[in-house]
mmCIF file of C-alpha atoms in Angstrom:
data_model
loop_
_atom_site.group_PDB
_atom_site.id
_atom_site.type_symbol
_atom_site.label_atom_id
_atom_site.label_comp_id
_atom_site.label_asym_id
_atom_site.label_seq_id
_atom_site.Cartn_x
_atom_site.Cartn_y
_atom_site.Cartn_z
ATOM 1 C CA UNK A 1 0.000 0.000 0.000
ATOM 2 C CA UNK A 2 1.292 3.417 -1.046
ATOM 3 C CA UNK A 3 0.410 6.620 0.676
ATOM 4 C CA UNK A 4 1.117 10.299 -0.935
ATOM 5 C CA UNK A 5 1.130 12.968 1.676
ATOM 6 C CA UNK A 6 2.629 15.798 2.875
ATOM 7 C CA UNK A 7 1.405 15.152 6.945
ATOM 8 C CA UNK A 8 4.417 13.657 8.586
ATOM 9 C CA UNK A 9 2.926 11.652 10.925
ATOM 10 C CA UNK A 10 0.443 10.442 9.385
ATOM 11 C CA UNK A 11 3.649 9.195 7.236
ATOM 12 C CA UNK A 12 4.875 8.303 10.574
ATOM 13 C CA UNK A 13 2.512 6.172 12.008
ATOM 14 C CA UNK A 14 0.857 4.214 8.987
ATOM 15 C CA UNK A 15 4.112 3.481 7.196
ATOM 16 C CA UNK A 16 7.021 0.871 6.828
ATOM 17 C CA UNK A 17 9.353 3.449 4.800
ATOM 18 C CA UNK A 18 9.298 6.454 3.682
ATOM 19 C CA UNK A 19 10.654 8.352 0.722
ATOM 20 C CA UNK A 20 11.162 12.141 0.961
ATOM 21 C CA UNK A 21 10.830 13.573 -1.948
ATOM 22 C CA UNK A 22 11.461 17.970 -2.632
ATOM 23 C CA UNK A 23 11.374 19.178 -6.021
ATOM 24 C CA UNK A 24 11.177 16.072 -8.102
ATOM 25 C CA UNK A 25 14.319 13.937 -6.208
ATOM 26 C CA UNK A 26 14.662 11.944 -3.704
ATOM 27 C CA UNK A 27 17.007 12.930 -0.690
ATOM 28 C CA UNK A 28 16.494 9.822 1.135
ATOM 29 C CA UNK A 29 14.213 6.499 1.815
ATOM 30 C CA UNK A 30 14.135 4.557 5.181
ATOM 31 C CA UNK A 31 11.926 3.757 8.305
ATOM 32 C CA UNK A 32 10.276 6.315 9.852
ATOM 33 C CA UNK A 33 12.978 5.473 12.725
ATOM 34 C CA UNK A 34 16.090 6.100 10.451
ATOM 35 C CA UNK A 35 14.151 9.432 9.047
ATOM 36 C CA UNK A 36 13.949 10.840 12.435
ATOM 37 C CA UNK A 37 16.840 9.555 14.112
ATOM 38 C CA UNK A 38 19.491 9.120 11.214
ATOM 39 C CA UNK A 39 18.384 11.886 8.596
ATOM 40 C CA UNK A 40 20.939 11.518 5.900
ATOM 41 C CA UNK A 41 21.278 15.197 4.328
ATOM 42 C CA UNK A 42 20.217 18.674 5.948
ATOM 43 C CA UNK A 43 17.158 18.616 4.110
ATOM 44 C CA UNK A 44 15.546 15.328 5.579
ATOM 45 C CA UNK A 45 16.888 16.662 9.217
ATOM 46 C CA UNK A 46 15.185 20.136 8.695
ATOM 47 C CA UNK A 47 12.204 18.639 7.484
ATOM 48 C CA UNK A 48 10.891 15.666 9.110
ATOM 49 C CA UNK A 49 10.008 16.795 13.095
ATOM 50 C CA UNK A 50 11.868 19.808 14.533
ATOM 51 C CA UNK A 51 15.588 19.859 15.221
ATOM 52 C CA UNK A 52 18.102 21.655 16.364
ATOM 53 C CA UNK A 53 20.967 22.195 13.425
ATOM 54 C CA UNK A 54 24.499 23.916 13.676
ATOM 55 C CA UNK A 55 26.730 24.050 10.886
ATOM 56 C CA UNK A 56 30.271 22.805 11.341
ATOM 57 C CA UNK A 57 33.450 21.446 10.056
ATOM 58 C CA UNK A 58 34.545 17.690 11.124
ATOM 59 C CA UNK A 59 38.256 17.813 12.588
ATOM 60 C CA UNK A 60 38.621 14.493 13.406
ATOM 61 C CA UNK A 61 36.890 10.834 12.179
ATOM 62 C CA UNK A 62 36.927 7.639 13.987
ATOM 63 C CA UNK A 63 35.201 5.748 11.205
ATOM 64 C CA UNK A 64 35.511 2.349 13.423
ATOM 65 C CA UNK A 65 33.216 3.950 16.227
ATOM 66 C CA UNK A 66 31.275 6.538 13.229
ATOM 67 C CA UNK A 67 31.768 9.617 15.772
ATOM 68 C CA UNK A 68 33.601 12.383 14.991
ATOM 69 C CA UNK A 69 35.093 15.643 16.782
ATOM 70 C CA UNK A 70 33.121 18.907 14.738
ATOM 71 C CA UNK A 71 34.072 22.413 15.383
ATOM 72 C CA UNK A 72 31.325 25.044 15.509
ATOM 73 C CA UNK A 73 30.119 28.193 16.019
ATOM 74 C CA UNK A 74 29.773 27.624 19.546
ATOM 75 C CA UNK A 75 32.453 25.789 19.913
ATOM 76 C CA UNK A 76 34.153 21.835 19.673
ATOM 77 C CA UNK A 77 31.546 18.893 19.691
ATOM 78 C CA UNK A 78 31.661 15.123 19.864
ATOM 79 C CA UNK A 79 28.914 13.309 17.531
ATOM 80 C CA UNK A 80 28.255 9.934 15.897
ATOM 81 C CA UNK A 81 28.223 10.353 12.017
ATOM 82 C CA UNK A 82 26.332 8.807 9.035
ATOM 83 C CA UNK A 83 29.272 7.046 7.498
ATOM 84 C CA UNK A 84 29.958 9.385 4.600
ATOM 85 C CA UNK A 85 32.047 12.210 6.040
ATOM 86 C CA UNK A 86 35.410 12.775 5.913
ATOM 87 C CA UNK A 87 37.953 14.616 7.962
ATOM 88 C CA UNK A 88 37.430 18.654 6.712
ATOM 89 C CA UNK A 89 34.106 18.007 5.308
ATOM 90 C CA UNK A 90 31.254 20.638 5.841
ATOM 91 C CA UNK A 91 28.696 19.132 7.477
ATOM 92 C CA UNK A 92 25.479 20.231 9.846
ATOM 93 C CA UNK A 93 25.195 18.919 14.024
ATOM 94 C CA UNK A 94 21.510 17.608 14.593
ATOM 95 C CA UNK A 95 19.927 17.469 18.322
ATOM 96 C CA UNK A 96 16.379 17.103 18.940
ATOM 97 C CA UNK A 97 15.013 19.544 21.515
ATOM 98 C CA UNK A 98 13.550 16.333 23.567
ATOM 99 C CA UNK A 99 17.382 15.326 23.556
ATOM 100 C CA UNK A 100 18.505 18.626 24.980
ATOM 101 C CA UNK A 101 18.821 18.456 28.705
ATOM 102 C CA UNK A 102 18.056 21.701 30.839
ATOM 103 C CA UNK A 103 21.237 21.082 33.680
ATOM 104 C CA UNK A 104 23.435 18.008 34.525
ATOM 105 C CA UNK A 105 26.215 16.534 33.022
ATOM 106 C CA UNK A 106 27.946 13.175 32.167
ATOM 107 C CA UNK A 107 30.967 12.215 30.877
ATOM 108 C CA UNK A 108 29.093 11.120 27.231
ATOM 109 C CA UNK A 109 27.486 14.151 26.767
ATOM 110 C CA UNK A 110 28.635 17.606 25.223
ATOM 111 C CA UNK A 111 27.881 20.803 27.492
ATOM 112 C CA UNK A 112 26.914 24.697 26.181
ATOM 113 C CA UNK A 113 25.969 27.226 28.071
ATOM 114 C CA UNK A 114 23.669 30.012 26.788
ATOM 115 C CA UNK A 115 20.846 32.492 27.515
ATOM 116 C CA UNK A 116 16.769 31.951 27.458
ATOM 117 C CA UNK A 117 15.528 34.290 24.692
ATOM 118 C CA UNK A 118 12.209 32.224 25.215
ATOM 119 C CA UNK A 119 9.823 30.144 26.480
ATOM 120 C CA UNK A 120 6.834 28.332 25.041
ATOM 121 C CA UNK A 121 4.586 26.223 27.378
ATOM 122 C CA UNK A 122 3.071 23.071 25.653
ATOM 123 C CA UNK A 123 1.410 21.643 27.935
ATOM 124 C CA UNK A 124 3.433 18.179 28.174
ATOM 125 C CA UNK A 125 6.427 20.297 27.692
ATOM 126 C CA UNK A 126 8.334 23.812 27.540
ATOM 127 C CA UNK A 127 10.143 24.651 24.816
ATOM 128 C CA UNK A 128 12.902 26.851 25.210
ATOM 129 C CA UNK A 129 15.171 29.063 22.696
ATOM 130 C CA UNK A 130 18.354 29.531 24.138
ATOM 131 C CA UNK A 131 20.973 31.500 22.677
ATOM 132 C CA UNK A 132 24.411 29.971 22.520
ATOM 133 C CA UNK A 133 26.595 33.258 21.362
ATOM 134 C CA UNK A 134 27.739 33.580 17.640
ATOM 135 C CA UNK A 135 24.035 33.347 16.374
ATOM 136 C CA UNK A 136 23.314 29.933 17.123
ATOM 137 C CA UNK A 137 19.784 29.413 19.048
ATOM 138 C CA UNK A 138 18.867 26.111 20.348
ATOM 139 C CA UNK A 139 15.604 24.747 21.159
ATOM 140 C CA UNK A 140 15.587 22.482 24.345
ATOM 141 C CA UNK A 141 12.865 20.635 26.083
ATOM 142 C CA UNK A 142 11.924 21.130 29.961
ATOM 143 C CA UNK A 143 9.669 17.645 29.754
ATOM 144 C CA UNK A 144 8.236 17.907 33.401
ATOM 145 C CA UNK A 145 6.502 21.406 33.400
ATOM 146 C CA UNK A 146 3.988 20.264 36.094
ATOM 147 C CA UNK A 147 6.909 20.399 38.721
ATOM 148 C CA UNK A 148 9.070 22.873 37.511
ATOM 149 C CA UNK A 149 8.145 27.032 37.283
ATOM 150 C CA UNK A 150 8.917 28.182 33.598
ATOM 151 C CA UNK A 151 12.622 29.255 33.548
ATOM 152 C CA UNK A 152 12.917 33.415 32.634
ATOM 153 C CA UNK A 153 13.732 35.093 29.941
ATOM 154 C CA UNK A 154 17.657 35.886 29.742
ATOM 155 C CA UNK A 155 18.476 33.515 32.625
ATOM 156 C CA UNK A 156 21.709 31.801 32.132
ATOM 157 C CA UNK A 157 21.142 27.975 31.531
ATOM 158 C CA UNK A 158 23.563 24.991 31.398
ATOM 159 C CA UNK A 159 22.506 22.583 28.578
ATOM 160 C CA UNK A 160 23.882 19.162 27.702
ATOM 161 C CA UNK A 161 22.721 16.777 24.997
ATOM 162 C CA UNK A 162 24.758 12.600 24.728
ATOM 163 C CA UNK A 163 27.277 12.031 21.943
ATOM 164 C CA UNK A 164 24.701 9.063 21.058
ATOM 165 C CA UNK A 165 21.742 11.628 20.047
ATOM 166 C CA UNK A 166 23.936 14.294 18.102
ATOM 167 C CA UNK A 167 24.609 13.638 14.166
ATOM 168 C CA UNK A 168 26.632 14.876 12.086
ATOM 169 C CA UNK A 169 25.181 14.678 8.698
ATOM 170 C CA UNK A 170 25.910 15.352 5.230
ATOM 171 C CA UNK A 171 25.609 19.489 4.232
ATOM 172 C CA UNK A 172 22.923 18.548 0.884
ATOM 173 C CA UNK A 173 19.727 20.815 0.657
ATOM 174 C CA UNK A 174 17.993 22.352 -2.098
ATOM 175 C CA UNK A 175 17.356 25.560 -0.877
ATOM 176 C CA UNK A 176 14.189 26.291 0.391
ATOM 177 C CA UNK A 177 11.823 23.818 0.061
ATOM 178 C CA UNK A 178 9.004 24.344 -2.581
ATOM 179 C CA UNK A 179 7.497 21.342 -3.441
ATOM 180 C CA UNK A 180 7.744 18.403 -0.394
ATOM 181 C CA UNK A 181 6.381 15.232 -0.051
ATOM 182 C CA UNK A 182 6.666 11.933 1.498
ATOM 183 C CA UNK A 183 5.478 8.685 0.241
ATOM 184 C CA UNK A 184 4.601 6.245 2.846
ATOM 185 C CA UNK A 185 4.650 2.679 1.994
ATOM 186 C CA UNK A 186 2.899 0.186 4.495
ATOM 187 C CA UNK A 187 3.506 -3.885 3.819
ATOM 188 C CA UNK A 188 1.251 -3.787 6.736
ATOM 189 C CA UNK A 189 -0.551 -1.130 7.575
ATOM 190 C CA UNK A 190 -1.892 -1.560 11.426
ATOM 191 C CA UNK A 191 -5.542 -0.980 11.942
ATOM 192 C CA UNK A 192 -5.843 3.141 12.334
ATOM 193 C CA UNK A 193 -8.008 5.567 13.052
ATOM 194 C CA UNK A 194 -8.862 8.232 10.445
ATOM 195 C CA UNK A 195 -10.617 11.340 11.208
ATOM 196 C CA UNK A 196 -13.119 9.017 13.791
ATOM 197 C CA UNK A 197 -13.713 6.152 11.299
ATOM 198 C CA UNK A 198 -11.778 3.085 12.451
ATOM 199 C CA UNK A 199 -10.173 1.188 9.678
ATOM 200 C CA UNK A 200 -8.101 -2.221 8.949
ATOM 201 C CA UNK A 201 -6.679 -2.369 5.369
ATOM 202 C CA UNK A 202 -8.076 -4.879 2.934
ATOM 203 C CA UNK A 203 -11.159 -5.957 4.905
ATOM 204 C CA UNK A 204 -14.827 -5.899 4.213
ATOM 205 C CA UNK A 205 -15.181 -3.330 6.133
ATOM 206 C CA UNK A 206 -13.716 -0.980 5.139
ATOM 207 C CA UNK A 207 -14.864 -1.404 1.446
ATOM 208 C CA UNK A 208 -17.697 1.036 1.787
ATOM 209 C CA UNK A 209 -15.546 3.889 4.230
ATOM 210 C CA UNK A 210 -13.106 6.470 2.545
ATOM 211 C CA UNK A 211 -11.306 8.109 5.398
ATOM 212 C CA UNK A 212 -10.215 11.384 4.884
ATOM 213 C CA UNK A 213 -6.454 12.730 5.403
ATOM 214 C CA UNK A 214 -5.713 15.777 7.584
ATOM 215 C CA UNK A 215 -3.662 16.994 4.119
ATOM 216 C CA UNK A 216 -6.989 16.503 2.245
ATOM 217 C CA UNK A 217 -5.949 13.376 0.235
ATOM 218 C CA UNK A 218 -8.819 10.857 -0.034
ATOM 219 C CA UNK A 219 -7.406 7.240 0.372
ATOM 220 C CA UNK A 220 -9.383 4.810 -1.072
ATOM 221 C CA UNK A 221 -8.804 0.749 -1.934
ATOM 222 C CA UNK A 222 -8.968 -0.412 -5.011
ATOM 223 C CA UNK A 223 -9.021 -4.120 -6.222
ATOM 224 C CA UNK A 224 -6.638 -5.114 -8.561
ATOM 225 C CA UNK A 225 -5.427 -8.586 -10.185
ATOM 226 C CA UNK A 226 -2.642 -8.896 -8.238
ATOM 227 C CA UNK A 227 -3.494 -7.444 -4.680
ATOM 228 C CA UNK A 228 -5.272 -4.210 -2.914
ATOM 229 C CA UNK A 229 -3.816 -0.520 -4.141
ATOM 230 C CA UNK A 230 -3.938 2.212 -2.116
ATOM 231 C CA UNK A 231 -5.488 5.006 -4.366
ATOM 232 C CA UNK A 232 -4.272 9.100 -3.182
ATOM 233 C CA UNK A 233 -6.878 11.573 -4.314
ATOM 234 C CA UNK A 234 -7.439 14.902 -4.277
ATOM 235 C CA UNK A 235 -11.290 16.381 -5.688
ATOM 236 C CA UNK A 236 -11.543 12.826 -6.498
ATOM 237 C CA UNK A 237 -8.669 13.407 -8.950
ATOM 238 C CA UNK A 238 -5.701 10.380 -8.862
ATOM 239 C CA UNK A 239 -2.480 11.720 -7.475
ATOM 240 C CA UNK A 240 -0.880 8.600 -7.422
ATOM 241 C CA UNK A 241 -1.393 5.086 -6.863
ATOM 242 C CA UNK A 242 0.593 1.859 -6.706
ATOM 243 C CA UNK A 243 0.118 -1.903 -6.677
ATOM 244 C CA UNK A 244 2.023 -4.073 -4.388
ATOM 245 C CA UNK A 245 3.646 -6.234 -6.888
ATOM 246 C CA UNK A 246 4.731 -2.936 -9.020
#
């Protein structure tokens, strides 16, 4: 089953891979796990959740351990690496704000020390921008707000984020992005819930139900000879479609 969408997690949560696609190419295709976690080129990393990203130069490789030593902005970091860097490559750091912590320190974790510019509650979290010096901001995530008064604005904060959730990743992107899209493909899509209608692929049914997308594509099932296609429309006009054994 094929999905065309530009929702990431509805991409997410009904798929087994993912392709990314901006402009007519494709900058990379993996689980949704190795699209959030191990985003191959700036542009996947910028686009697929939020992140933090700081543009550096690698200085040293251990290509045994894939972690390297990058200099920034803000100052030297240690990171793991996607395999395709080299020593004096450009490249771009990428933290998640969930992986940023507010305070505390270990010995496999890189430290920075900046000022709260500000602060955004969430509800399950507050988001913080935190200004590192030499124009880099940070977002990091205070994920216990119920116990914890919002930090203020220009307090000075200690931040530290492990070796094991930093990437350094390859310095690729388009530009801005004008066109992007991902296209989900589930082997086995679990049973899901689509704006309130309930729904397991390939039953009965579901034959008579067209759920709805939150991007406004219309997925609907289609027999075929050789299995069940997922067809993407939009005014009941194809976008695209896709049989399994295609």
């Amino acid at each position: 089953t094929v999905y065309v969408t530009h929702d990431q997690e509805e991409a997410l949560t009904l798929s087994d891979r993912i392709a990314v696609f901006n402009q007519g190419r494709v900058f990379q295709v993996g689980t949704p796990r190795d699209l959030y976690q191990r985003p191959t080129n700036r542009f996947v990393a910028d686009f697929i959740g939020v992140n933090n990203l700081i543009d550096g130069t690698v200085r040293e490789l251990d290509a045994a351990a894939a972690r390297a030593l990058v200099d920034t902005p803000v100052g030297a970091l240690r990171t793991q690496t996607t395999g395709d860097l080299r020593s004096g490559d450009k490249c771009v750091l990428c933290v998640r704000p969930e992986n940023v912590e507010i305070g505390g320190l270990s010995a496999d974790e890189n430290a920075l020390r900046g000022k709260i510019a500000f602060a955004a509650y969430l509800g399950s979290t507050v988001r913080y921008d935190v200004e590192l010096g030499s124009g880099v901001t940070v977002k990091a995530d205070d994920r216990d707000p119920w116990h914890h008064e919002t930090r203020p604005l220009g307090g000075e904060i200690e931040l530290s984020f492990p070796i094991g959730a930093t990437l350094a990743t390859n310095e690729i992107s388009p530009g801005r992005p004008t066109d992007p899209m991902l296209i989900a493909i589930a082997t086995k899509p679990p049973t899901r819930i689509l704006s309130g209608v309930r729904s397991t692929p390939n039953t009965a049914a579901q034959k008579n139900t067209t759920p709805r997308l939150a991007t406004g594509l219309v997925m609907r099932n289609t027999a075929t000879a050789s299995g069940r296609t997922m067809l993407a429309t939009r005014s009941g006009t194809p976008i695209a479609s896709r049989d399994r054994s295609t």
